[in-house]
Amino acid sequence: MIMGNDVNETLVLLQKEMDIIKTNVDVFFLISMACLIFFMQAGFAFLEAGSVRSKNTTNILLKNLLDVCLGAVVYWAFGYAFAFGSESNSFIGYRYFFFESMPADNYSHWFFHFVFAATAATIVSGAMAERTDFMAYLIYSCVITGFVYPVVTHWAWDGSGWLANGPDGIAYQDFAGSGVVHMVGGTAALFGAAILGPRIGRFDANGKPKPIEGHTVPNVALGGFILFFGFFAFNGGSQASISAEGDGVIVATAIVNTILSGSAGALVAMVIRRAGFGTGHWSFLTAVNGGLTGMVAICAGCNAVAAWGAIIIGIISGFTYLVWSWLVLKCKVDDPLDAVAVHLGGGLWGVISVPLLSYESGILTKWDLDSAKLLGWNLAGAGAIFGWSGLISLILFGVMRCIGILRVSEEIEIKGLDIYKHGEPAYPLSAYGHGWSVDVEKSGKHVNGNAFTNGGFDGVLPVQVFHVSNTNEQANHANDANGEKKQPQSSPSADGNTENTQM
């Protein structure tokens, strides 16, 4: 009997230790996934910096940094309480302000949802790039991160939210945020860009769009790859645990469906663009945005669709991106990043796709009344998200425009925001080139030490080459006019010794 009691006590202790290990594993999983999602801010930074002109690079990079820094403080103070407060109603939470009374067990949950909130705010900064006043950015970033997004989060992902408790026991289906994250950001981006107005020169006098190209495609490429990588954690991590039976399968399913949908979206968008819907070229930028649209769309159902369903979602996402991009431009809304097409267009399609293609409850697999109700409830959720985000954005951006703080002046927009607003150009001319003295013949092909190569220049900008060549040419003309004979000049050779070079 005594031995039996000892065994029971041992089993209880083992069970308690296993519970502790499982809890710690789940916390570690959630924090690890959140850290990978946090890295998506670097992807947004590269993508947005490459998509704007060089004179506005520092401005857009600072906004991406503050989406994190400002967002963390605001989400700590208000956002998490509105989203997941322990005391709440069906519309909003109202406990845990400034972490008041919040147990430390919730820290991992807070961090995971903070990086989601930062993503929603970052979407808007891209659509409003190159002409938004910095003070206006600070205001709207706080409002979106601290109020607009958390309220929608409460509706859909908190146990007391009205979308999570639909009629007849149905619930809004959005596993990783096609609607909750991306539609919120995309809707705010649409209203913000429309109220702000297009960049100077984006449309001609007849309203025909004129291209304004970003200054570095390689940055866009790097940003795109980082975002692709981040979406694996964004979607897979939304399971929020890894210790329970079946968790691993769901995480793997979400990640595999993410790459399938994204890949299909990229290929379809690129092929359609090549076939004549646009320039008729094999467009890298179109492929990136098509892929991102596919990954946005699969967020809602990445855990609930089969691989063939993910491919279908991706294929339609490629079409969705191109149609939304064309429609936004047709409405004369200037979106330098195509953020509205990717996030609002892709997010809306994602919310619709789940009740259509879910392998357990989808219309195409079940074809019953319950699946139809799920579709109706998801459509209601999408409408509510668009209405809420659009209404707050309309008021917010409209008021800022009326009081004159939404947009920079025409002079600042033309000259660029980096120097005037921040005093830090991203590419200062003084930082280019090297200290070796140079001699340049009028042909520009004379080799002098390591400063030049035959037919070109190493280490200096074209504008500097023009300046050097033009200055020497003017000096030669002046010498000829004065009847002076030029003397050989000394310049360093490749081995560092001084040699004479006859002009």
Tab-separated table of C-alpha atoms in Angstrom, residues 26-28 30-31 34 75 80 83-85 96 99 102-116 149 153 157-159 237-241:
chain	number	residue	atom	x	y	z
A	26	ASP	CA	4.668	26.500	-26.101
A	27	VAL	CA	5.993	29.822	-24.789
A	28	PHE	CA	9.309	29.266	-26.538
A	30	LEU	CA	5.365	31.483	-29.636
A	31	ILE	CA	8.281	33.802	-28.837
A	34	ALA	CA	7.151	36.190	-33.059
A	75	TYR	CA	0.357	48.383	-27.785
A	80	TYR	CA	-3.446	44.751	-25.883
A	83	ALA	CA	-7.797	43.367	-27.869
A	84	PHE	CA	-7.470	40.788	-25.097
A	85	GLY	CA	-8.364	42.480	-21.812
A	96	TYR	CA	-4.563	45.210	-18.776
A	99	PHE	CA	-0.011	45.657	-18.117
A	102	MET	CA	-1.765	41.181	-16.351
A	103	PRO	CA	-0.033	37.914	-15.415
A	104	ALA	CA	3.451	37.278	-16.762
A	105	ASP	CA	2.067	34.178	-18.480
A	106	ASN	CA	0.560	36.541	-21.069
A	107	TYR	CA	3.865	38.134	-22.103
A	108	SER	CA	4.507	35.746	-24.976
A	109	HIS	CA	0.950	36.259	-26.191
A	110	TRP	CA	1.416	40.043	-25.991
A	111	PHE	CA	4.640	39.950	-27.973
A	112	PHE	CA	3.176	37.742	-30.691
A	113	HIS	CA	0.204	40.043	-31.232
A	114	PHE	CA	2.352	43.171	-31.006
A	115	VAL	CA	4.329	42.130	-34.089
A	116	PHE	CA	1.032	41.541	-35.887
A	149	TYR	CA	-6.374	46.991	-35.178
A	153	THR	CA	-8.583	41.597	-33.082
A	157	TRP	CA	-9.768	36.327	-31.911
A	158	ASP	CA	-10.905	36.974	-28.356
A	159	GLY	CA	-13.329	34.528	-26.803
A	237	GLY	CA	3.057	30.487	-35.659
A	238	SER	CA	-0.633	31.369	-35.515
A	239	GLN	CA	-1.300	27.896	-34.114
A	240	ALA	CA	0.158	29.475	-30.926
A	241	SER	CA	1.269	26.131	-29.470
